[in-house]
PDB file of C-alpha atoms in Angstrom:
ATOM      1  CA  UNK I 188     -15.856   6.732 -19.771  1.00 85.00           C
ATOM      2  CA  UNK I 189     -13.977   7.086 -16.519  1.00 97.00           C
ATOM      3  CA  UNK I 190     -14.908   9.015 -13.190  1.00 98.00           C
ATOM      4  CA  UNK I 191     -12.579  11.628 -11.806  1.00 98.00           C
ATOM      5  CA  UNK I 192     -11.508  11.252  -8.353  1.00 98.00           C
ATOM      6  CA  UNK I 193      -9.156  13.586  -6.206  1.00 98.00           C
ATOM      7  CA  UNK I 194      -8.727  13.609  -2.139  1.00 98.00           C
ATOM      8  CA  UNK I 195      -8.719  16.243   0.126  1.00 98.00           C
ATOM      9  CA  UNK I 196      -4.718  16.628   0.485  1.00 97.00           C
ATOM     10  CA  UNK I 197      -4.966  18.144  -2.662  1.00 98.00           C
ATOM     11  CA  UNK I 198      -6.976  21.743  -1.222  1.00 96.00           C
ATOM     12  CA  UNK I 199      -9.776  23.437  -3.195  1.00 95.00           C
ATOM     13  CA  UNK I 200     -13.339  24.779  -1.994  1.00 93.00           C
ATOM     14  CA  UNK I 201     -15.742  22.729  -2.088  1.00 95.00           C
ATOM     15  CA  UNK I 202     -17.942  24.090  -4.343  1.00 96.00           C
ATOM     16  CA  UNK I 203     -15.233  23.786  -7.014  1.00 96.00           C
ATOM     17  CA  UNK I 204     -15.076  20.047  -6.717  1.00 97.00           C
ATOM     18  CA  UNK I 205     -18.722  19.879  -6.489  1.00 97.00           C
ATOM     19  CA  UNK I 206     -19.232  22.342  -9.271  1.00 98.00           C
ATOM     20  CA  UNK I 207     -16.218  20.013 -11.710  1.00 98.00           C
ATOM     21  CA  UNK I 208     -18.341  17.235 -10.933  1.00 98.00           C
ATOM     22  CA  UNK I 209     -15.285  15.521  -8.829  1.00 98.00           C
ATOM     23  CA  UNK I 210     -15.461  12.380  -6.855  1.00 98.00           C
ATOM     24  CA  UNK I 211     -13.389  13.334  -3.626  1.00 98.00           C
ATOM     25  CA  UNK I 212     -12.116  10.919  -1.090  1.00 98.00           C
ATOM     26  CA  UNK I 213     -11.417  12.247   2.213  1.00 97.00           C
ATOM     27  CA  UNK I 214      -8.240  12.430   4.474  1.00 97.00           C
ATOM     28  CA  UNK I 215      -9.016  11.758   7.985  1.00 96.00           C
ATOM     29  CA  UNK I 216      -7.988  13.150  10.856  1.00 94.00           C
ATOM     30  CA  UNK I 217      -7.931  13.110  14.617  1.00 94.00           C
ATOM     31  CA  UNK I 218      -8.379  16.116  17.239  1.00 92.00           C
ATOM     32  CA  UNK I 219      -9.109  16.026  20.470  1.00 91.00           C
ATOM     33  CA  UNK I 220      -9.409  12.157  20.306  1.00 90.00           C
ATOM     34  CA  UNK I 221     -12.368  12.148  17.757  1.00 92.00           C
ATOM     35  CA  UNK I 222     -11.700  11.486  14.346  1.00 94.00           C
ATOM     36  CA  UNK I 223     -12.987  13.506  11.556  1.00 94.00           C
ATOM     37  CA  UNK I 224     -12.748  13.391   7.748  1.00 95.00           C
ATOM     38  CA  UNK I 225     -11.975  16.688   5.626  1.00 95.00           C
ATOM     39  CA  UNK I 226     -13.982  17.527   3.305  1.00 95.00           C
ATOM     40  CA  UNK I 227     -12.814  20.900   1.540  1.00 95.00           C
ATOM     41  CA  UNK I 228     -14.227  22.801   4.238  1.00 91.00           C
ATOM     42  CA  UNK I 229     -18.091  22.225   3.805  1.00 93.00           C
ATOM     43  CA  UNK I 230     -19.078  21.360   6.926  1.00 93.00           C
ATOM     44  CA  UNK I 231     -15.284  22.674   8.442  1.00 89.00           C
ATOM     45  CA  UNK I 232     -15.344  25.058  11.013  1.00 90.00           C
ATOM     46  CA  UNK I 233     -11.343  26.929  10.132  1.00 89.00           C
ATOM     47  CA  UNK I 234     -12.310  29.113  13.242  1.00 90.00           C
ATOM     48  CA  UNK I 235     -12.933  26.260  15.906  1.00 92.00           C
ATOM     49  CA  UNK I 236     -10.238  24.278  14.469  1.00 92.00           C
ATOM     50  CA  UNK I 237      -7.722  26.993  14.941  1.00 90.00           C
ATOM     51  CA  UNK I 238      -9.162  27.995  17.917  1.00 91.00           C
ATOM     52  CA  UNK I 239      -8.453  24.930  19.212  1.00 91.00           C
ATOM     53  CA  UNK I 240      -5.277  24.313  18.214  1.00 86.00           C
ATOM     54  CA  UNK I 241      -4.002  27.601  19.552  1.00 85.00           C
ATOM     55  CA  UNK I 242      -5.127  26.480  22.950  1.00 87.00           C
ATOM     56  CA  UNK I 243      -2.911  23.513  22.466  1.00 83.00           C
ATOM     57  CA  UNK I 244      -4.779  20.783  21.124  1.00 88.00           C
ATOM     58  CA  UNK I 245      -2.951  18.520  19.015  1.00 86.00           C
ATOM     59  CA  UNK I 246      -4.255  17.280  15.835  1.00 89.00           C
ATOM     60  CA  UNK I 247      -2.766  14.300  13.467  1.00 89.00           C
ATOM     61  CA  UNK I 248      -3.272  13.052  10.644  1.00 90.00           C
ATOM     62  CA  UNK I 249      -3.918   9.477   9.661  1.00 91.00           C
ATOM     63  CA  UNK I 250      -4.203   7.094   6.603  1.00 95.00           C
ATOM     64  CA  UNK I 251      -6.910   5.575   5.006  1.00 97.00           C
ATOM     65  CA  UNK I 252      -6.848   1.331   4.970  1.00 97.00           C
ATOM     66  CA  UNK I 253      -7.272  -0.877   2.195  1.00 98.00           C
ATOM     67  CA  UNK I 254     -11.429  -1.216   2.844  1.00 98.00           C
ATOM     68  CA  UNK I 255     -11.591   2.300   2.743  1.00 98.00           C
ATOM     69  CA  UNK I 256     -10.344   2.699  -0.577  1.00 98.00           C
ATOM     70  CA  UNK I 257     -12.381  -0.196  -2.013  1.00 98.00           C
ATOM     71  CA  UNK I 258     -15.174   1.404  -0.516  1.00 98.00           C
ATOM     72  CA  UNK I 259     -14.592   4.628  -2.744  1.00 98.00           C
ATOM     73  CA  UNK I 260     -13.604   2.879  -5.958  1.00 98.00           C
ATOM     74  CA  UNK I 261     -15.951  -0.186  -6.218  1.00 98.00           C
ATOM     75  CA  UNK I 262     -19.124   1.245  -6.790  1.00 98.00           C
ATOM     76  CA  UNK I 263     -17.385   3.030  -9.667  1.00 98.00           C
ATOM     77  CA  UNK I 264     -16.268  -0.232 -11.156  1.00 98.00           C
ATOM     78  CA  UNK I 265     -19.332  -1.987 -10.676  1.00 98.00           C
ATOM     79  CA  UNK I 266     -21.392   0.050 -12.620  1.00 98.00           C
ATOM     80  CA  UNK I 267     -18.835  -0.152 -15.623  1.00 97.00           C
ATOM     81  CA  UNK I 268     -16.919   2.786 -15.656  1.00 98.00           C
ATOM     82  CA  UNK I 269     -13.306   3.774 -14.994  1.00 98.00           C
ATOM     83  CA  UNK I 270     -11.544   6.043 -12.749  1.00 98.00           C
ATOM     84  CA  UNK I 271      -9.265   8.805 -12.854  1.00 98.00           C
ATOM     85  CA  UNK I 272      -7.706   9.464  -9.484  1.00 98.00           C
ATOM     86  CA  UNK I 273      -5.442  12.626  -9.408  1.00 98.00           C
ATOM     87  CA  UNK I 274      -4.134  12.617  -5.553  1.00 98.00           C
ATOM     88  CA  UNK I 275      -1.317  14.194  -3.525  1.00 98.00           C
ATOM     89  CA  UNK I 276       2.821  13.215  -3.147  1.00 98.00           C
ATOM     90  CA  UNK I 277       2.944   9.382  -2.489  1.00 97.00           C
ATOM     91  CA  UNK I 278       6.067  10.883  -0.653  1.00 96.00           C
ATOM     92  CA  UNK I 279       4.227  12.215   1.986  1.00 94.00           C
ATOM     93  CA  UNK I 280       1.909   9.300   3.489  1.00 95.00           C
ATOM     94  CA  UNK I 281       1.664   5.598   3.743  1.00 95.00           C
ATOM     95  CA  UNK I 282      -2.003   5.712   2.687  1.00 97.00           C
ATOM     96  CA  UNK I 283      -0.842   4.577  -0.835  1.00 98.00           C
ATOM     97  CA  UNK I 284       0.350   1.340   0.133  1.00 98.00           C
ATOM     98  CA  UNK I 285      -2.532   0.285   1.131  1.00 98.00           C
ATOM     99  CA  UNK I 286      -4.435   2.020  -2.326  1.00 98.00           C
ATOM    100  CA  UNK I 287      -2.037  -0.149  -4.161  1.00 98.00           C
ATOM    101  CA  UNK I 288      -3.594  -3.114  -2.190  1.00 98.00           C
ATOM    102  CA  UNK I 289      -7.045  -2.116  -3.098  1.00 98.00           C
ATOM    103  CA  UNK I 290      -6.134  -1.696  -6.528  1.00 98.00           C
ATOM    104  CA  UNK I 291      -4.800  -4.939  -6.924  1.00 98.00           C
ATOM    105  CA  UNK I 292      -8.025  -6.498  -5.816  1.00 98.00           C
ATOM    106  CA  UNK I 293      -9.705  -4.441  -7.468  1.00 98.00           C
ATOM    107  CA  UNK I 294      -8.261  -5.184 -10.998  1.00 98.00           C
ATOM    108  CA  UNK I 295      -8.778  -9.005 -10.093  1.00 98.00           C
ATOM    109  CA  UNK I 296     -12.241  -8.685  -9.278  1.00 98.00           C
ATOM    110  CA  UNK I 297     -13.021  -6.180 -12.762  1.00 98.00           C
ATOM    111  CA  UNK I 298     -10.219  -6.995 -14.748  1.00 98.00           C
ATOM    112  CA  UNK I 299     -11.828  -5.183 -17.705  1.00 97.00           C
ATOM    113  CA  UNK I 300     -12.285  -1.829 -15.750  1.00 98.00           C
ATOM    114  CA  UNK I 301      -9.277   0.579 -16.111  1.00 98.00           C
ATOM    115  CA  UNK I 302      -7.812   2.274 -12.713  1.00 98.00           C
ATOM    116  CA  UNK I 303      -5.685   5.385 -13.642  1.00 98.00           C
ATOM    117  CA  UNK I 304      -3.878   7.144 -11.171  1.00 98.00           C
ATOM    118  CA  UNK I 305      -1.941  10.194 -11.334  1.00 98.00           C
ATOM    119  CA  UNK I 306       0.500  11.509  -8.172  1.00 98.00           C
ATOM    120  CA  UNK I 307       1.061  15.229  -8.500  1.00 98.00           C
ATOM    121  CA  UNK I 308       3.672  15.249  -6.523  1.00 98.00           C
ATOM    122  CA  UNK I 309       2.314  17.876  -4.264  1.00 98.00           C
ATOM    123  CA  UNK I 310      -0.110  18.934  -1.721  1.00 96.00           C
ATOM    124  CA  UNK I 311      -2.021  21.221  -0.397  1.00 96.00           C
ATOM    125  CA  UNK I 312      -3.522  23.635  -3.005  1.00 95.00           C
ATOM    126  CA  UNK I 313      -0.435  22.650  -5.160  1.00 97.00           C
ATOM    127  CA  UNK I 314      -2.184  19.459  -5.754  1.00 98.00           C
ATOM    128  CA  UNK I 315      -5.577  20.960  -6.079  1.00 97.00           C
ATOM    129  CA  UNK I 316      -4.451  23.258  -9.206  1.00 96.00           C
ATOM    130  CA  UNK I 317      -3.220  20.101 -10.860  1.00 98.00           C
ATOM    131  CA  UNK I 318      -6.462  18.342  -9.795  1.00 98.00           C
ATOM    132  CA  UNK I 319      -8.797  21.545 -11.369  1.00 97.00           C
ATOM    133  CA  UNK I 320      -7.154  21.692 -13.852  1.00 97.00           C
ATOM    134  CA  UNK I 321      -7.115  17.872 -15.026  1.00 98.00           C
ATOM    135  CA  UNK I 322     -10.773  17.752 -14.035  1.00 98.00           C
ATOM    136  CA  UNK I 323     -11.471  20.663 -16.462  1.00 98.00           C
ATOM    137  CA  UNK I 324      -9.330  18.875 -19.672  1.00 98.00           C
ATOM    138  CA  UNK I 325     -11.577  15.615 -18.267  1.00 98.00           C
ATOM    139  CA  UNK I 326     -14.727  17.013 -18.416  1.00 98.00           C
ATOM    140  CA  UNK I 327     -13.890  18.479 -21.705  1.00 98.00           C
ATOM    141  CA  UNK I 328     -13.961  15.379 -22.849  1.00 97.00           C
ATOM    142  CA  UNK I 329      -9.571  14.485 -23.032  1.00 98.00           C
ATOM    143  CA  UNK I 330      -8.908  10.794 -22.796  1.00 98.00           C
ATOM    144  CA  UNK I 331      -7.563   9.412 -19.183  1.00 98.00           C
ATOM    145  CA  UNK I 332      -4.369   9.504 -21.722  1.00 98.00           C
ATOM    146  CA  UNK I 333      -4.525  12.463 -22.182  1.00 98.00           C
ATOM    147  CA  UNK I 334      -5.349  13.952 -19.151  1.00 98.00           C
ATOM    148  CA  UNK I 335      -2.017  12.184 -18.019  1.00 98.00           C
ATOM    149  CA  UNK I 336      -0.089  13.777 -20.711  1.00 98.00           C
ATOM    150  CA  UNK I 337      -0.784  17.066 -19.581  1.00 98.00           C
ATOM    151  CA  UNK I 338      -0.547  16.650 -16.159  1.00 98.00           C
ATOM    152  CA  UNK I 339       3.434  15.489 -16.957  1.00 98.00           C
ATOM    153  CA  UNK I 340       4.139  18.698 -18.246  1.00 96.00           C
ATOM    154  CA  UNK I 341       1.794  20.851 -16.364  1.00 96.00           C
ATOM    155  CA  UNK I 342       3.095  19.612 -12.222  1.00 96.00           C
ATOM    156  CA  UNK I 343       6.354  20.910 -13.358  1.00 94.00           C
ATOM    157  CA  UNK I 344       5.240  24.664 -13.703  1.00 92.00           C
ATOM    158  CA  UNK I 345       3.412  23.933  -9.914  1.00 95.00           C
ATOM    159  CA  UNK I 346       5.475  26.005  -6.872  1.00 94.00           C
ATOM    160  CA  UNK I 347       4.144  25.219  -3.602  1.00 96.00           C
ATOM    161  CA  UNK I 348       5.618  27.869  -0.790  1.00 95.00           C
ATOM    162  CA  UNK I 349       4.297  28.651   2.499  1.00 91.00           C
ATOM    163  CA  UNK I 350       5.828  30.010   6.244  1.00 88.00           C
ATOM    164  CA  UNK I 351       5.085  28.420  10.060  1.00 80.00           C
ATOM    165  CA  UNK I 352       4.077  30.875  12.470  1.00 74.00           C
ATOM    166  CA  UNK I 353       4.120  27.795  15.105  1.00 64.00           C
ATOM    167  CA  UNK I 354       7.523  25.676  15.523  1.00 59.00           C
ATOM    168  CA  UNK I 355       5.252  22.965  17.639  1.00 66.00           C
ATOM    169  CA  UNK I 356       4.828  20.527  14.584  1.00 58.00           C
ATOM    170  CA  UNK I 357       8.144  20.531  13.197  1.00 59.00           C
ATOM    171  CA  UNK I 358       8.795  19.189  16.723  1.00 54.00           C
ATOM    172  CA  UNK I 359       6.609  16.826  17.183  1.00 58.00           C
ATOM    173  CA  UNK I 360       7.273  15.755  13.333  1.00 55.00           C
ATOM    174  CA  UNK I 361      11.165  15.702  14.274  1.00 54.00           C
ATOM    175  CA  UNK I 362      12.056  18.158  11.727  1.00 52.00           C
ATOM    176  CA  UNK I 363      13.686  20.727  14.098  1.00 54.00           C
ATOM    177  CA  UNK I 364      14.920  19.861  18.100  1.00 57.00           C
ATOM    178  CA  UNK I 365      13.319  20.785  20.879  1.00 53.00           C
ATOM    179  CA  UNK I 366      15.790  23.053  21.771  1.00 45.00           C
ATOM    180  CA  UNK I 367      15.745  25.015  17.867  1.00 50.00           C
ATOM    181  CA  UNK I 368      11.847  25.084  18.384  1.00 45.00           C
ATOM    182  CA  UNK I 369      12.259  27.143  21.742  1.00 41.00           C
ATOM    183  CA  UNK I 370      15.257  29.526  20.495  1.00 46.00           C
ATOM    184  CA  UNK I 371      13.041  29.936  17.283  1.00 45.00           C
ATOM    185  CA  UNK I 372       9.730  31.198  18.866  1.00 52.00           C
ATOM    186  CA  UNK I 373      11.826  33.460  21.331  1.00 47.00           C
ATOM    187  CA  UNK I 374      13.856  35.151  18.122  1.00 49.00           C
ATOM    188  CA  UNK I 375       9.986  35.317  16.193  1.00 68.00           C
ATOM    189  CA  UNK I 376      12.253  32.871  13.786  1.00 73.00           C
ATOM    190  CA  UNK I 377       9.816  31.958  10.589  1.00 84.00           C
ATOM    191  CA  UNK I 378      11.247  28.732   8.534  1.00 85.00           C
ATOM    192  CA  UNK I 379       9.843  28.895   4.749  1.00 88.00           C
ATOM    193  CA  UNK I 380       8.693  25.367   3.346  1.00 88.00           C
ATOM    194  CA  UNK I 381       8.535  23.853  -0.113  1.00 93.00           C
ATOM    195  CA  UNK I 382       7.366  20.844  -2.034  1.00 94.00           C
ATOM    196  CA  UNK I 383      10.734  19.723  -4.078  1.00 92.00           C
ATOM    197  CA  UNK I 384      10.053  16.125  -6.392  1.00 91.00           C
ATOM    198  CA  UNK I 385       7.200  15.311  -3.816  1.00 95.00           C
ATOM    199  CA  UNK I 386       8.709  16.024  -0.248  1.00 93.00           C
ATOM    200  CA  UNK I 387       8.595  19.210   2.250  1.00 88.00           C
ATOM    201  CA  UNK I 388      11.566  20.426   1.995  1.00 89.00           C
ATOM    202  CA  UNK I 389      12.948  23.463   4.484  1.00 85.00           C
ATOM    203  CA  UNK I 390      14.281  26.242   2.499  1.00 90.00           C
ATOM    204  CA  UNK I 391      15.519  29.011   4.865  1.00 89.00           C
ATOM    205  CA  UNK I 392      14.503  30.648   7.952  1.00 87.00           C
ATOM    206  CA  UNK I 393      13.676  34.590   8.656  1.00 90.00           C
ATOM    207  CA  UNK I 394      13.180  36.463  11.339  1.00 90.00           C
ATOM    208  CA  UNK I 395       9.249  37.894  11.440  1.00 90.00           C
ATOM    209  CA  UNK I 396       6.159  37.363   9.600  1.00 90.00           C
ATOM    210  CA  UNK I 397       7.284  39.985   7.036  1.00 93.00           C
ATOM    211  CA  UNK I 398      10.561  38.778   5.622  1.00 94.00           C
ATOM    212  CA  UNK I 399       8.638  35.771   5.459  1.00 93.00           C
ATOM    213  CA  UNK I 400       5.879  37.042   3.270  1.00 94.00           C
ATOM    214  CA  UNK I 401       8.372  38.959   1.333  1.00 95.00           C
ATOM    215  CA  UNK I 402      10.953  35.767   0.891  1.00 95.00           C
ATOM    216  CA  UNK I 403       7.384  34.384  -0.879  1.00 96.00           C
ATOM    217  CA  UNK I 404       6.594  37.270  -3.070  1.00 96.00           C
ATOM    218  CA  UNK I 405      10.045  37.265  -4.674  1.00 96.00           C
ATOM    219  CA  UNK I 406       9.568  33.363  -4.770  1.00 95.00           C
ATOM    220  CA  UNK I 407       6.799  34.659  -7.283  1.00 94.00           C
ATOM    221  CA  UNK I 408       8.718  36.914  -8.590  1.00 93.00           C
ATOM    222  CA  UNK I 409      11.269  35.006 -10.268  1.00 92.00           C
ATOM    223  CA  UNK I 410       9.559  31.998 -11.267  1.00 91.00           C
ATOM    224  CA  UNK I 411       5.859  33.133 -12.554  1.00 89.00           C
ATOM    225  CA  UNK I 412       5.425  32.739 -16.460  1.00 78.00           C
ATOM    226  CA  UNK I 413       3.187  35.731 -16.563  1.00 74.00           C
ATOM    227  CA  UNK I 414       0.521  33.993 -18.161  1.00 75.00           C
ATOM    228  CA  UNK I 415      -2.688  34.267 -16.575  1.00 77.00           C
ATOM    229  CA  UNK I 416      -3.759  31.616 -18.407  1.00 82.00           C
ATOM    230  CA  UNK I 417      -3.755  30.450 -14.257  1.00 83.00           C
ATOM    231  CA  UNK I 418      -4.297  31.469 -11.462  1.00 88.00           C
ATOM    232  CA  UNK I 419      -2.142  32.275  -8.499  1.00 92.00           C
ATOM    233  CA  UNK I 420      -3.763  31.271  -5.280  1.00 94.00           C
ATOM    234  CA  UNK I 421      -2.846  32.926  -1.827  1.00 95.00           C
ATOM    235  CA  UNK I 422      -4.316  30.334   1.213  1.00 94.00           C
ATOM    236  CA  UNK I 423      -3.915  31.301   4.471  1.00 93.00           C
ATOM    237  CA  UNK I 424      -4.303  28.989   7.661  1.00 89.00           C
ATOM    238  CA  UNK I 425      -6.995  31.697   9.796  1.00 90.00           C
ATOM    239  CA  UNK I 426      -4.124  34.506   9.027  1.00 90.00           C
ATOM    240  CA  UNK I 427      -6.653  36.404   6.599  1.00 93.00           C
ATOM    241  CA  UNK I 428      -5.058  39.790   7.485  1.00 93.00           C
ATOM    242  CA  UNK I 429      -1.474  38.292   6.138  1.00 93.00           C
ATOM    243  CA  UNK I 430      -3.036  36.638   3.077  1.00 94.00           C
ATOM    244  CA  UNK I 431      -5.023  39.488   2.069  1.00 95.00           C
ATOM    245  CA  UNK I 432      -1.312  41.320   2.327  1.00 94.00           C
ATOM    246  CA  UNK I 433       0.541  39.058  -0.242  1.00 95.00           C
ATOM    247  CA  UNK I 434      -2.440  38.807  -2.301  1.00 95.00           C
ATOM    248  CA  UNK I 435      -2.214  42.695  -2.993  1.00 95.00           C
ATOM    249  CA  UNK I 436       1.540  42.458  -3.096  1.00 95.00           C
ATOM    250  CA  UNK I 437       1.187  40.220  -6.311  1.00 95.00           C
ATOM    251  CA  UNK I 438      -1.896  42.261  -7.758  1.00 94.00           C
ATOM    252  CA  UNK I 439       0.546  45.118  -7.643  1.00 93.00           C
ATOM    253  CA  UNK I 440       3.008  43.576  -9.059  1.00 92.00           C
ATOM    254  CA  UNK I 441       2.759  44.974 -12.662  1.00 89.00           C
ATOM    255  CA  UNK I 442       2.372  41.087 -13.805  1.00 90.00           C
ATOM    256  CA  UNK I 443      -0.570  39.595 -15.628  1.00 90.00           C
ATOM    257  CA  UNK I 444      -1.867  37.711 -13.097  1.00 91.00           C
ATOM    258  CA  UNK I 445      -5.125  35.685 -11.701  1.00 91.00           C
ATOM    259  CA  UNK I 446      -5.452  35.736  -7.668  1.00 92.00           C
ATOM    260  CA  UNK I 447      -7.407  33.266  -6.663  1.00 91.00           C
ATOM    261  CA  UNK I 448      -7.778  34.217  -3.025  1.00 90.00           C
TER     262      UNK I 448
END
């Protein structure tokens, strides 16, 4: 029997994980010089956060060490059960290294305990559909195996799209100049993002908050299966107005669809 794990890169409510019965490891980070952990949002205040970051505060984002991780996982171990651990891109932070260290103990310390890890080559709520979804098969009661197997099929038919209203941390991140970042705001400029095999990848730039939302709509458009087998989810970073706005956009779409808002 083995004990389903996920992090907090991979975005979901709370009360789902809690209600799937997942173990969730959280991804710290750092505002205003005190460092916090996330965890799904249930004791998260979006409004403060934002708040805060409108006024200029800067917030990064940091990665867990080796302890950390053992700290998670051994308890598991130790009382003779496995783990399942369905986390975000190992493209997108260093915090796996040090996992793999952990892991490696791990193993040498319980060699007959099995570690399973799965990287869904995503983030954000891109991850957390894979990670529902896996958790659901899991529960069911799918192998670890198994679980894997579907998850190899299932990431591919993940799309992960979203728009900056803020040029500030492609910036800092060194993804656009200093100079872009000021001609952008001034021309309302809106650059459209995507997860492509595990990275954020820039995929074109509009001008205003419409073409932008638009640019994603036909993004679902063209790709959805129509199956509504799943659901689409609309997330929105305290822009409810604008979510709620692409969320009717695709209920009115004529598609069979599930809007998980």
């Amino acid at each position: 029997m083995s004990v389903f794990f996920t992090d907090t890169d991979c975005e979901m409510s709370y009360a789902d994980a809690e209600a799937l019965g997942m173990k969730v490891i959280g991804m710290p980070y750092t505002l205003k010089d005190e460092e916090y952990v996330y965890d799904f949002g249930k004791t998260f205040d979006p409004k403060k956060f934002y708040d805060q970051m409108r006024a200029g505060e800067i917030v990064t984002t940091s990665a867990l060490n080796t302890q950390d991780y053992i700290d998670y996982f051994e308890p598991v171990l130790a009382a003779g059960e496995d783990i399942l651990y369905v986390h975000f891109s190992r493209e997108l932070s260093g915090t796996f290294n040090h996992m793999d260290v952990a892991i490696k103990e791990l193993k040498e310390k319980y060699p007959e305990r099995k570690i399973t890890c799965f990287d869904t080559r995503n983030i954000c709520i891109g991850g957390g559909i894979q990670a529902i979804e896996a958790c659901k098969l899991h529960n069911a009661g799918a192998t670890d195996e198994e679980v894997v197997e579907f998850l190899k099929e299932f990431k591919n038919k993940v799309s992960t799209y979203f728009y900056v209203d803020s040029l500030q941390y492609l910036k800092r991140g060194g993804r656009i100049s200093a100079m872009s970042a000021v001609m952008g705001s001034m021309l309302n400029i809106k650059p459209i993002l995507g997860i492509n095999e595990g990275k954020l990848e820039k995929l074109t730039t509009v001008k205003g908050t419409k073409k932008a939302i638009d640019y994603i709509y036909n993004k679902f458009e063209t790709e959805y299966l129509d199956d509504d087998k799943y659901s689409v989810y609309v997330l929105d970073a305290d822009s409810k107005q604008i979510g709620d706005d692409l969320a009717e956009k695709i209920r009115n779409s004529g598609k069979k669809v599930n809007i998980n808002r």
